[in-house]
Amino acid sequence: MAVGNVAAAAANVRPSRSAASGMSDLAIRNLFIIPTVAFLIVFNIFPLLYSLGYSFTDYRASLNEPANFIGLQNYRELLADPFIWTNFAITAKYVIVSVGGQMIVGFGLAMLLNRSFRFKGLVTTLLLLPMMLSMAVVGLFWKLLYDPSWGIVNYVLAPLGLGHLDWLADPNLALYAVAITDIWMWAPFVMLLSLAGLSAVPQHLYEAAAIDRAGWWFTFTRITLPLVTPLLLIALIFRTMEAFKTFDLAFIMSGLNETELISKRLYQMAFREWQTGKSCAFAYIVLIVVVAITNIYIKYLNKAKER
Amino acid sequence: MVSRTWTCLFGGVAFATAGLASLPAAAQELTIFWAEWDPANYLQELVNEYTAETGVTVTVQTTPWPDFQTKAFAEFNAHGDAYDMVVGDSQWLGAGSTGGHYVDLTGFFNEHDLGNVMAPATVEYYAEYPKGAGKYWAIPLEGDAVGWAYRKDWFEDPAEMAAFKDKYGYDLAVPETFAQLRDIAEFFHRPDESRYGVAIYTQTDYDALAMGFENSLFSYGGDLGDYATYQVDGIINSDEAIAALELYKELYGLTPPNWSNAFFQEGNQAITENLAAMSMNYFAFFPALVNSATNPNADVTGFFANPKGPGGEQFAALGGQGISIVSYSSNQEESLKFLEWFIRDDVQKRWAELGGYTCSAKVLASDEFRSATPYNEAFYQTMFIVKDFWATPEYAELLIQLNKRISNYVQSGQGTAKEALDGLAADWKATFEKYDRY
């Protein structure tokens, strides 16, 4: 009798149902998890492994010829190519300027917005608009702003004696011009995450600091910054990964070699030269670099969380 | 009962299917792939007449220029049959033929004696691969080459003419040599007046910078290399080539601001927006300059052929394309019928009337064609002095290497012309060695 009660109870429990949706675990697995895993396997994991195989071949998609195994030759050639190292150096410079700028501007804006004032919601929404635009539109839009003859950037800089800068044609300026555009577009993303972090700082900490007559700098460095750091690091990880992969802006805005980021070179190698095997190897080198940088950040993120 | 119903149903379907199969083939559809520009619109108008004549619907599908090569080869690589014919760039011949993407049209070519029907340069560069092998992969469709537009009103202004003669000691007129072109560009280069000397190609996305540089290179007596032996060292970095590159850089210094990424659109804008005295562009883009709806300076815009170099040689960079049948198309027979129609004299004449640059030697040489527009005479003369880029399967690698080396020198101001071209010769030699060309 007791056994029968337990079985009946178990029958009532299985299959368990989500209280909110009324769907069984089985249905959730079949409807959501299996398609997602299948999608990941077909569109992410399989191409990833397939392209890894190609990276060890001389395969060219433009020719009707089979792929020949050439071992590490593609990797050796790429790592010995001075142009590729130049592309990496340009990309590193771009990432430092662009992400550094986004962090400073984004966090600064968040500090300014982290108080009560009229139309705060409207101002915040307006500041978020750039990141909602398409990269291509932003690139074309800023090309006009940078026009040396009638662009607004030079018009604004004219009183400072800087009204004749040829932003996108000057090899010394072009990369910075693209980075400034990226900062304009993505600083709001950092601002959003920073604002979330700032609003989560317990007010009683500030009250205690005020009672102890702590100065602004002391409060900022000892309370605000440490508590916001984990979110800032998350923003840093996302923005670094994205900046490292930047293609659209540089492709649209400038044709100079000084703006040839690795993604742009990878695109040329894969889809202009049709060096399929070599471009797969290049993509893997880029992947390894991005994963390595991200791991360093994550290590710091974990340390920051432990504090 | 149920069984009988199903039998009747299947029988009906089978009968209907057999009936449909025995009907004469329905009117076919053909798709031609080309870049997005005015000549593609003219071609669509032309093929509409083929549709009216035969009932076969022909669609000219286009994509923007920077995407053209990528999209075409992505389809070829997938062995897709989305396009029956492609109006491919002359440089594609090597990759298209050796890659098995183009149908061999040698039989068709010889049967219709197209080697004599079409202008010699168009046969050599748009159709034949390898050069001199007598194998043909395309029918010359759109002839094109680089020419120049200039501001007649600036050139003919008496005050400007007097000032020019005072400064340079000869009359201000259409330049016959690159030295004169440089002088005129320098004379009109007045940034304080927002007026500049010359507009040239500088874009490195595809072949713009290469085609621009070729104009001075070829006329200076230089060359890209020996297309038969693949020798490049001593040719692309010869003294003539170095002098030509130095001139190109000098011209770049006389362009409007923000001119590091300029191609055909910017070339025409230089004239329509009063920016430059002279502008390099393909003849195919000149119709917009004689149309007052698109060029407020249409009445005062003139045209001339690429000038001579210091040794008196005169060449120009070739543009234009031939039409090839895609080997993955299931409509190859119908495509051949279309090409038979296209090469007819009356159709070639009509093609020219619509605005296309016919490659038919007879139509090109006719007075009617040569006087049809202000630039047709310059085009006709240019088509006898054209040279083209490498058409080997690895041309895209060669092009990117050239863009990198030349752009480093011209736009970025790094190193000397000799260093740039020595580097290019080394790059190209390594590329040819990689593909066992020696």
XYZ file of C-alpha atoms in Angstrom:
745
model
C 0.000 0.000 0.000
C 2.779 2.386 0.916
C 4.630 1.486 -2.262
C 1.494 2.138 -4.259
C 1.172 5.627 -2.724
C 4.758 6.511 -3.587
C 4.271 5.341 -7.175
C 1.099 7.351 -7.451
C 2.863 10.389 -6.073
C 5.743 9.897 -8.515
C 3.265 9.580 -11.365
C 1.777 12.911 -10.304
C 5.179 14.543 -10.229
C 6.499 13.183 -13.588
C 6.732 14.698 -16.056
C 7.508 17.884 -14.104
C 6.015 21.006 -15.576
C 7.228 24.511 -15.584
C 4.871 26.452 -13.349
C 4.946 29.423 -15.679
C 4.559 27.790 -19.080
C 2.947 24.521 -18.221
C 5.461 22.724 -20.478
C 7.050 19.467 -19.485
C 10.842 19.090 -19.234
C 10.652 16.736 -22.186
C 8.821 19.314 -24.284
C 11.312 22.002 -23.284
C 14.176 19.714 -24.256
C 12.596 18.862 -27.596
C 11.428 22.355 -28.468
C 14.337 24.466 -27.281
C 17.436 22.571 -26.205
C 17.770 20.041 -29.041
C 17.226 22.633 -31.831
C 19.713 24.973 -30.153
C 22.343 22.274 -29.777
C 21.707 21.094 -33.345
C 22.009 24.663 -34.610
C 25.275 25.129 -32.726
C 26.689 21.884 -34.071
C 25.675 22.558 -37.672
C 26.536 26.246 -37.876
C 29.335 26.675 -35.316
C 31.113 23.510 -34.258
C 31.091 21.673 -37.584
C 32.400 24.658 -39.641
C 34.948 25.335 -36.909
C 36.360 21.810 -37.121
C 36.025 21.691 -40.902
C 37.945 24.954 -41.310
C 40.597 23.661 -38.895
C 41.137 20.789 -41.305
C 41.339 23.189 -44.266
C 43.947 25.280 -42.450
C 46.434 22.430 -42.992
C 45.764 22.275 -46.751
C 46.479 24.334 -49.861
C 42.783 24.390 -50.774
C 41.530 27.237 -52.967
C 37.777 27.441 -53.367
C 38.092 29.162 -56.741
C 39.738 26.165 -58.379
C 38.204 22.797 -59.086
C 41.099 21.038 -57.411
C 41.161 18.865 -54.299
C 42.773 20.039 -51.064
C 46.312 18.750 -50.465
C 47.632 18.297 -46.945
C 50.604 20.634 -46.397
C 50.990 20.394 -42.626
C 51.851 23.650 -40.886
C 53.016 25.463 -44.014
C 50.137 27.995 -43.966
C 50.856 28.859 -40.331
C 54.588 29.140 -41.020
C 54.034 31.431 -44.019
C 51.610 33.639 -42.131
C 53.810 34.031 -39.081
C 56.800 34.830 -41.308
C 54.876 37.437 -43.356
C 55.871 40.955 -42.248
C 52.612 42.386 -43.664
C 50.587 40.173 -41.327
C 52.566 41.438 -38.331
C 51.915 44.970 -39.525
C 48.202 44.143 -39.612
C 48.412 42.839 -36.050
C 50.292 45.958 -34.914
C 47.686 48.224 -36.532
C 44.894 46.207 -34.916
C 46.553 46.355 -31.485
C 46.903 50.130 -31.778
C 43.283 50.405 -32.858
C 42.046 48.217 -29.974
C 43.993 50.208 -27.373
C 42.810 53.607 -28.658
C 39.249 52.563 -29.360
C 38.538 50.465 -26.259
C 40.505 52.829 -24.017
C 38.457 55.748 -25.330
C 35.197 53.863 -24.907
C 36.017 52.981 -21.305
C 36.920 56.558 -20.377
C 34.025 58.219 -22.197
C 31.502 55.522 -21.236
C 32.415 55.504 -17.556
C 32.554 59.308 -17.485
C 29.057 59.524 -18.928
C 27.806 56.956 -16.431
C 29.228 59.008 -13.542
C 27.433 62.075 -14.878
C 24.157 60.204 -15.272
C 24.333 58.537 -11.870
C 22.325 61.236 -10.176
C 18.784 62.554 -10.305
C 17.938 65.298 -12.760
C 15.065 66.222 -15.034
C 14.698 64.230 -18.248
C 17.307 61.722 -17.082
C 15.493 58.898 -18.903
C 15.322 60.868 -22.147
C 18.992 61.875 -21.963
C 20.032 58.276 -21.274
C 17.990 57.016 -24.228
C 19.454 59.646 -26.556
C 22.970 58.732 -25.465
C 22.266 55.091 -26.274
C 21.154 55.807 -29.847
C 24.565 55.466 -31.577
C 24.983 51.834 -30.586
C 21.600 51.017 -32.075
C 22.642 52.165 -35.557
C 24.134 49.937 -38.206
C 27.924 49.975 -38.541
C 27.698 50.680 -42.271
C 25.422 53.680 -41.744
C 27.672 55.034 -38.995
C 30.741 54.616 -41.219
C 29.167 56.473 -44.138
C 27.772 59.140 -41.825
C 31.174 59.818 -40.240
C 32.846 59.904 -43.644
C 30.715 62.957 -44.317
C 31.470 64.468 -40.914
C 35.198 64.066 -41.556
C 35.109 65.660 -45.008
C 37.988 68.139 -45.027
C 36.142 70.750 -47.106
C 32.691 70.888 -45.586
C 32.604 68.313 -42.770
C 31.442 69.483 -39.368
C 34.491 68.036 -37.565
C 36.894 70.456 -39.237
C 34.360 73.264 -38.858
C 34.319 72.727 -35.094
C 38.109 72.424 -34.930
C 38.754 75.501 -37.086
C 38.915 77.960 -34.135
C 41.764 75.816 -32.744
C 43.679 76.107 -36.008
C 42.914 72.484 -36.900
C 40.358 73.122 -39.613
C 42.344 71.612 -42.500
C 42.877 68.066 -41.275
C 42.364 65.450 -43.970
C 41.149 62.842 -41.500
C 40.618 59.799 -43.676
C 43.329 60.448 -46.293
C 46.152 61.325 -43.912
C 48.038 58.108 -43.059
C 48.833 59.497 -39.597
C 45.213 60.287 -38.773
C 43.060 57.721 -40.556
C 43.251 54.987 -37.911
C 42.428 57.469 -35.140
C 39.514 58.778 -37.189
C 38.073 55.266 -37.415
C 38.738 54.688 -33.692
C 36.960 57.944 -32.756
C 33.926 56.758 -34.718
C 34.016 53.450 -32.849
C 34.262 55.308 -29.541
C 31.241 57.434 -30.468
C 29.283 54.333 -31.347
C 30.191 52.023 -28.469
C 30.943 54.263 -25.472
C 27.193 54.138 -24.667
C 27.492 50.371 -24.220
C 30.179 50.870 -21.555
C 28.051 53.640 -20.088
C 25.078 51.307 -19.771
C 27.045 48.608 -17.944
C 28.799 51.171 -15.748
C 25.482 52.781 -14.877
C 24.135 49.392 -13.810
C 27.198 48.929 -11.597
C 27.022 52.423 -10.131
C 23.345 52.178 -9.267
C 24.043 48.892 -7.427
C 26.562 50.458 -5.045
C 24.869 50.526 -1.611
C 24.102 54.089 -0.561
C 25.035 53.401 3.073
C 28.686 53.085 2.026
C 28.637 56.636 0.703
C 26.810 57.801 3.843
C 29.450 56.163 6.040
C 32.204 57.771 3.975
C 30.489 61.152 4.274
C 30.256 60.764 8.064
C 34.004 60.000 8.086
C 34.507 63.143 5.990
C 36.102 61.177 3.174
C 37.002 63.253 0.107
C 35.624 62.717 -3.397
C 38.780 60.996 -4.668
C 38.945 58.693 -1.623
C 35.279 57.723 -2.054
C 35.772 57.139 -5.761
C 38.899 54.994 -5.449
C 37.890 53.058 -2.336
C 34.153 52.566 -2.838
C 32.914 53.372 -6.348
C 35.681 51.948 -8.504
C 36.209 48.623 -6.673
C 32.482 47.874 -6.710
C 32.031 48.771 -10.369
C 35.216 47.039 -11.550
C 33.640 43.606 -12.277
C 31.092 45.195 -14.614
C 33.753 47.389 -16.190
C 35.847 44.313 -16.863
C 32.894 42.611 -18.512
C 32.469 45.674 -20.730
C 36.206 45.580 -21.423
C 36.069 41.911 -22.466
C 33.156 42.458 -24.851
C 34.551 45.625 -26.352
C 38.060 44.221 -26.796
C 36.730 41.148 -28.583
C 34.557 43.291 -30.831
C 37.277 45.858 -31.526
C 39.697 43.086 -32.423
C 37.217 41.840 -35.013
C 36.315 45.284 -36.418
C 35.765 45.136 -40.158
C 32.845 47.292 -41.278
C 34.014 50.697 -40.112
C 37.566 50.368 -41.409
C 36.342 48.861 -44.688
C 33.850 51.631 -45.340
C 35.746 54.619 -44.061
C 39.283 54.338 -45.434
C 41.266 52.474 -48.044
C 44.693 53.286 -46.648
C 47.093 50.543 -45.611
C 47.290 52.259 -42.225
C 43.717 51.176 -41.523
C 44.106 47.580 -42.680
C 42.955 45.698 -39.589
C 43.354 41.925 -39.435
C 39.686 41.307 -40.275
C 40.052 43.353 -43.442
C 43.160 41.406 -44.473
C 41.431 38.139 -43.621
C 38.489 39.107 -45.819
C 40.824 39.888 -48.716
C 42.690 36.627 -48.316
C 39.512 34.552 -48.105
C 37.189 36.249 -50.584
C 39.367 38.246 -52.969
C 42.382 35.986 -53.320
C 40.408 32.801 -52.569
C 43.294 31.369 -50.538
C 40.842 29.259 -48.567
C 43.311 27.049 -46.657
C 45.611 29.911 -45.747
C 42.751 32.175 -44.669
C 41.428 29.386 -42.405
C 44.869 29.231 -40.762
C 44.828 33.019 -40.401
C 41.368 32.888 -38.801
C 42.655 30.334 -36.287
C 45.629 32.530 -35.384
C 43.212 35.418 -34.782
C 40.944 33.131 -32.741
C 43.852 32.028 -30.550
C 44.909 35.645 -29.947
C 41.351 36.696 -29.017
C 40.921 33.694 -26.692
C 44.271 34.423 -25.021
C 43.418 38.082 -24.411
C 39.951 37.170 -23.135
C 41.435 34.632 -20.711
C 43.736 37.263 -19.252
C 40.752 39.541 -18.710
C 38.687 36.748 -17.162
C 41.512 36.002 -14.758
C 41.456 39.620 -13.621
C 37.669 39.570 -13.478
C 37.707 36.582 -11.133
C 40.299 38.278 -8.955
C 38.183 41.433 -8.831
C 35.138 39.406 -7.796
C 37.080 37.706 -5.010
C 38.066 41.038 -3.457
C -13.742 1.332 -53.263
C -10.959 3.241 -51.530
C -8.385 1.328 -53.541
C -10.131 2.250 -56.813
C -10.220 5.928 -55.813
C -6.462 5.955 -55.151
C -5.785 4.145 -58.425
C -7.769 6.764 -60.326
C -6.004 9.556 -58.509
C -2.518 8.209 -59.243
C -3.541 7.473 -62.807
C -4.751 11.063 -63.235
C -1.508 12.497 -61.820
C 0.600 10.224 -64.055
C -1.436 11.207 -67.117
C -1.146 14.888 -66.342
C 2.604 14.588 -65.776
C 3.105 12.714 -69.036
C 0.985 15.314 -70.817
C 3.056 18.142 -69.447
C 6.279 16.408 -70.389
C 5.134 15.952 -73.975
C 4.254 19.647 -74.368
C 6.807 21.818 -76.186
C 9.307 23.385 -73.745
C 7.975 26.552 -72.187
C 9.752 29.828 -72.898
C 13.056 29.742 -71.054
C 14.619 32.270 -68.764
C 18.233 33.319 -68.881
C 20.122 35.252 -66.233
C 23.166 37.385 -66.960
C 25.256 38.558 -64.022
C 27.082 41.869 -64.179
C 28.161 44.778 -62.009
C 25.730 47.530 -61.101
C 26.357 50.412 -63.508
C 24.760 52.150 -66.449
C 25.928 49.691 -69.146
C 24.086 46.914 -67.290
C 20.897 48.955 -67.619
C 21.581 49.435 -71.333
C 22.103 45.694 -71.670
C 18.772 45.024 -69.980
C 17.113 47.313 -72.548
C 18.863 45.423 -75.328
C 17.943 41.964 -74.102
C 14.313 43.031 -73.756
C 14.370 43.176 -77.549
C 15.670 39.593 -77.607
C 12.752 38.632 -75.390
C 10.334 40.327 -77.759
C 11.912 38.462 -80.679
C 12.202 34.987 -79.174
C 10.024 34.818 -76.075
C 13.039 33.930 -73.957
C 13.146 36.137 -70.882
C 16.618 37.488 -70.165
C 17.342 39.207 -66.867
C 20.483 41.204 -66.177
C 21.174 40.740 -62.482
C 23.582 43.189 -60.911
C 25.560 43.763 -57.749
C 27.707 46.750 -56.682
C 31.243 46.812 -58.106
C 33.150 46.147 -54.871
C 31.077 42.992 -54.362
C 31.041 41.836 -57.980
C 34.058 39.545 -58.039
C 33.341 38.044 -54.611
C 29.729 37.257 -55.445
C 30.493 35.817 -58.870
C 33.243 33.531 -57.623
C 31.259 32.476 -54.567
C 28.606 31.221 -56.999
C 31.210 29.566 -59.249
C 32.874 27.867 -56.296
C 29.535 26.463 -55.180
C 28.973 25.222 -58.779
C 25.706 27.122 -58.613
C 23.469 27.668 -61.610
C 21.992 30.982 -60.492
C 23.630 32.670 -63.492
C 23.661 31.350 -67.033
C 26.119 33.950 -68.263
C 28.452 36.372 -66.581
C 29.948 39.567 -67.944
C 33.246 39.014 -66.153
C 36.271 41.242 -65.862
C 39.123 40.577 -68.255
C 41.382 39.536 -65.335
C 38.992 36.688 -64.504
C 39.757 34.779 -67.693
C 42.543 32.715 -66.144
C 40.622 31.771 -63.019
C 37.378 31.280 -64.950
C 38.897 28.998 -67.595
C 41.393 26.957 -65.555
C 38.910 26.662 -62.690
C 36.380 25.097 -65.040
C 33.833 27.860 -64.449
C 33.595 29.074 -68.057
C 32.421 27.097 -71.078
C 35.051 26.846 -73.833
C 33.751 29.040 -76.669
C 36.621 28.391 -79.101
C 34.382 26.538 -81.571
C 31.726 29.245 -81.462
C 34.384 31.941 -81.759
C 36.012 30.410 -84.827
C 32.718 29.451 -86.470
C 31.615 33.092 -86.406
C 35.093 34.462 -87.213
C 34.907 36.684 -84.129
C 38.682 37.188 -84.190
C 38.063 39.469 -87.167
C 34.569 40.666 -86.356
C 35.570 42.109 -82.967
C 38.237 44.769 -82.380
C 41.682 43.128 -81.953
C 42.355 44.413 -78.413
C 38.993 43.183 -77.176
C 39.653 39.691 -78.573
C 43.103 39.557 -76.989
C 42.094 40.809 -73.557
C 38.418 39.893 -73.077
C 38.282 36.495 -74.751
C 41.550 34.616 -75.159
C 43.386 32.671 -72.458
C 46.261 31.917 -72.348
C 47.352 34.759 -74.616
C 48.155 33.502 -78.105
C 46.809 30.013 -77.412
C 43.771 30.404 -79.660
C 41.415 29.327 -76.865
C 38.442 31.616 -76.262
C 36.262 31.787 -73.162
C 34.178 34.921 -73.687
C 32.603 37.092 -76.356
C 33.721 40.742 -76.117
C 30.683 42.622 -74.839
C 31.535 45.981 -73.333
C 34.678 47.657 -74.581
C 36.136 50.155 -72.199
C 39.339 51.950 -71.354
C 40.472 54.830 -69.199
C 40.194 58.322 -70.656
C 40.073 61.829 -69.275
C 37.402 64.482 -68.811
C 38.363 68.141 -68.418
C 36.825 71.547 -67.823
C 36.770 73.334 -71.171
C 35.696 76.597 -69.570
C 38.745 76.621 -67.285
C 41.064 75.731 -70.139
C 39.582 78.342 -72.490
C 39.411 81.237 -70.044
C 41.616 83.962 -71.659
C 43.037 85.078 -68.295
C 43.951 81.523 -67.379
C 45.467 80.922 -70.806
C 47.654 84.015 -70.528
C 48.752 83.168 -66.992
C 49.563 79.604 -68.015
C 51.650 80.733 -70.998
C 53.538 83.169 -68.777
C 54.354 80.450 -66.297
C 55.072 77.446 -68.544
C 55.969 78.999 -71.875
C 53.445 77.134 -74.013
C 49.716 77.353 -74.696
C 47.167 75.946 -72.319
C 45.403 73.183 -74.267
C 44.394 69.544 -73.975
C 47.565 67.783 -72.751
C 49.359 65.649 -75.298
C 51.951 64.356 -72.859
C 51.966 63.436 -69.188
C 54.436 66.254 -68.567
C 51.872 68.736 -69.873
C 49.128 67.071 -67.845
C 51.239 67.483 -64.716
C 51.880 71.192 -65.503
C 48.185 71.869 -66.081
C 47.254 70.038 -62.890
C 49.791 72.077 -60.946
C 48.565 75.303 -62.544
C 44.942 74.741 -61.569
C 45.704 73.369 -58.111
C 44.472 76.160 -55.841
C 43.291 74.755 -52.505
C 42.479 78.257 -51.212
C 39.873 78.550 -53.965
C 38.652 74.945 -53.376
C 39.866 74.210 -56.895
C 42.252 71.343 -57.551
C 44.432 70.103 -60.365
C 43.485 66.553 -61.171
C 41.366 63.603 -60.043
C 42.928 60.147 -60.297
C 42.065 56.633 -59.141
C 43.349 55.699 -55.678
C 40.916 53.132 -54.251
C 42.499 49.841 -53.173
C 39.337 47.730 -52.713
C 39.667 46.214 -56.169
C 41.554 47.339 -59.288
C 41.110 51.129 -59.264
C 44.606 52.083 -58.094
C 46.178 49.491 -60.405
C 44.246 50.754 -63.441
C 45.091 54.366 -62.588
C 48.809 53.680 -62.263
C 48.817 51.592 -65.459
C 47.955 54.725 -67.466
C 51.233 56.395 -66.635
C 53.175 53.104 -66.467
C 52.324 51.971 -69.998
C 52.739 55.400 -71.586
C 56.109 55.810 -69.900
C 57.223 52.656 -71.695
C 56.987 50.488 -68.608
C 55.131 47.232 -68.231
C 53.807 44.897 -65.560
C 55.914 41.937 -66.675
C 56.304 39.411 -69.434
C 52.951 37.625 -69.706
C 54.530 34.665 -71.548
C 57.464 33.949 -69.212
C 56.132 35.560 -65.984
C 59.371 37.511 -65.660
C 58.758 40.615 -63.548
C 62.109 41.625 -62.104
C 63.637 44.325 -64.291
C 60.257 45.079 -65.891
C 57.835 46.250 -63.197
C 60.766 47.917 -61.424
C 62.419 49.310 -64.569
C 63.533 52.952 -64.721
C 60.483 53.765 -66.846
C 58.152 52.176 -64.306
C 59.827 54.040 -61.451
C 59.475 57.364 -63.292
C 55.811 56.583 -64.003
C 55.131 55.853 -60.342
C 56.883 59.035 -59.252
C 54.644 60.955 -61.627
C 51.543 59.225 -60.252
C 52.506 60.247 -56.736
C 53.091 63.793 -57.929
C 49.603 63.830 -59.431
C 48.184 62.502 -56.143
C 49.553 65.641 -54.474
C 47.433 67.711 -56.860
C 44.112 65.952 -56.138
C 41.215 67.315 -54.075
C 41.313 66.646 -50.318
C 40.242 63.255 -48.966
C 41.245 61.629 -52.268
C 42.862 58.476 -50.885
C 39.893 56.221 -51.645
C 38.655 57.456 -55.020
C 37.209 55.507 -57.929
C 34.723 56.216 -60.693
C 32.086 57.998 -58.591
C 34.619 60.414 -57.179
C 36.122 60.802 -60.662
C 32.840 62.118 -62.033
C 32.152 64.176 -58.895
C 35.415 66.024 -59.478
C 33.876 67.431 -62.655
C 30.256 67.831 -61.560
C 31.205 69.573 -58.303
C 33.821 71.930 -59.781
C 36.622 70.235 -57.878
C 39.240 69.452 -60.505
C 40.438 70.649 -63.904
C 40.902 67.094 -65.217
C 39.564 63.743 -64.151
C 40.616 60.208 -65.014
C 37.752 57.775 -65.578
C 36.549 54.849 -67.656
C 34.723 55.907 -70.807
C 31.721 53.919 -69.611
C 31.141 56.536 -66.921
C 31.260 59.503 -69.273
C 27.589 59.417 -70.373
C 26.736 60.933 -66.976
C 29.081 63.831 -67.725
C 27.381 64.853 -70.973
C 23.951 64.720 -69.379
C 23.005 68.122 -67.959
C 20.633 66.420 -65.523
C 23.581 64.752 -63.782
C 26.346 67.238 -64.607
C 25.643 70.974 -64.308
C 28.893 71.499 -66.222
C 27.893 69.198 -69.094
C 28.184 71.976 -71.685
C 31.736 72.808 -70.663
C 33.081 69.297 -70.170
C 35.494 67.950 -72.756
C 37.282 64.622 -73.166
C 40.681 63.392 -74.295
C 42.592 60.145 -74.618
C 45.361 59.154 -72.215
C 48.427 61.289 -73.086
C 51.852 60.162 -74.281
C 54.824 59.460 -72.084
C 58.287 61.077 -72.344
C 59.323 58.619 -75.079
C 56.278 59.336 -77.225
C 54.587 56.032 -76.409
C 50.867 56.183 -75.756
C 48.849 53.495 -74.036
C 45.844 53.315 -71.727
C 44.552 50.891 -69.124
C 41.878 48.574 -70.413
C 38.480 48.258 -68.777
C 35.504 46.429 -70.152
C 34.363 42.832 -70.128
C 33.449 39.833 -72.187
C 30.375 37.651 -71.694
C 30.980 34.006 -70.767
C 28.666 31.045 -70.356
C 28.841 29.573 -66.864
C 29.676 25.877 -67.055
C 27.232 25.026 -64.231
C 24.283 26.563 -66.096
C 21.579 24.175 -67.256
C 20.717 26.571 -70.092
C 23.934 26.438 -72.082
C 22.261 25.751 -75.435
C 19.862 28.644 -74.973
C 22.783 30.837 -73.880
C 24.649 30.024 -77.091
C 21.560 31.005 -79.085
C 21.509 34.307 -77.217
C 25.182 34.926 -78.034
C 24.506 34.179 -81.703
C 21.882 36.901 -81.601
C 24.122 39.285 -79.680
C 26.983 39.196 -82.204
C 24.733 40.084 -85.136
C 25.787 43.373 -86.783
C 22.387 44.970 -86.335
C 22.333 44.019 -82.637
C 25.844 45.407 -82.106
C 24.733 48.642 -83.746
C 21.681 48.773 -81.523
C 23.900 48.033 -78.483
C 26.004 51.079 -79.344
C 22.888 53.224 -79.868
C 21.618 52.305 -76.413
C 24.890 53.459 -74.839
C 26.864 50.234 -74.689
C 30.451 50.268 -75.922
C 30.305 47.759 -78.714
C 33.442 45.753 -79.488
C 32.373 45.196 -83.104
C 35.224 46.487 -85.254
C 32.827 47.526 -88.016
C 30.502 49.519 -85.740
C 33.410 51.085 -83.843
C 35.008 52.322 -87.054
C 31.801 53.810 -88.433
C 31.482 57.605 -88.613
C 28.076 57.260 -87.050
C 29.577 55.774 -83.880
C 32.619 58.031 -83.721
C 30.526 61.194 -83.913
C 27.658 59.982 -81.729
C 28.996 61.535 -78.492
C 31.734 64.039 -77.551
C 33.892 61.185 -76.202
C 33.356 58.386 -78.737
C 36.244 59.543 -80.939
C 38.622 59.482 -77.946
C 37.272 56.034 -77.054
C 37.781 54.747 -80.591
C 41.393 55.946 -80.627
C 42.031 54.562 -77.164
C 40.853 51.071 -78.064
C 43.929 50.702 -80.289
C 46.380 51.552 -77.506
C 45.101 49.514 -74.565
C 46.977 47.127 -72.303
C 45.649 45.100 -69.424
C 46.551 43.633 -66.040
C 47.587 40.005 -65.497
C 44.795 37.546 -66.290
C 46.367 34.539 -64.551
C 44.298 32.576 -62.008
C 46.302 34.187 -59.184
C 45.577 37.728 -60.467
C 43.745 38.686 -57.247
C 46.875 38.057 -55.175
C 48.941 40.083 -57.638
C 46.416 42.902 -57.470
C 46.399 43.066 -53.680
C 50.193 43.032 -53.591
C 50.277 45.907 -56.061
C 47.669 47.861 -54.089
C 49.687 47.451 -50.912
C 53.047 48.461 -52.369
C 51.806 51.332 -54.533
C 49.449 52.698 -51.895
C 52.245 52.660 -49.315
C 54.265 54.925 -51.572
C 51.600 57.100 -53.207
C 49.056 57.661 -50.442
C 51.074 56.943 -47.301
C 54.326 58.515 -48.500
C 56.500 55.630 -47.320
C 59.852 54.950 -49.019
C 60.732 55.636 -52.632
C 59.186 54.569 -55.921
C 62.108 52.224 -56.499
C 61.647 50.564 -53.106
C 57.933 50.152 -53.759
C 58.443 48.556 -57.171
C 61.400 46.414 -56.089
C 59.172 45.118 -53.292
C 56.368 44.486 -55.762
C 58.694 42.609 -58.117
C 59.775 40.395 -55.198
C 56.142 39.796 -54.144
C 55.066 38.860 -57.641
C 58.082 36.609 -58.212
C 57.319 34.764 -54.973
C 53.669 34.403 -55.996
C 54.558 33.018 -59.420
C 57.033 30.615 -57.822
C 54.297 29.466 -55.441
C 52.098 28.591 -58.422
C 54.963 26.909 -60.338
C 54.949 29.416 -63.182
C 58.678 29.150 -63.811
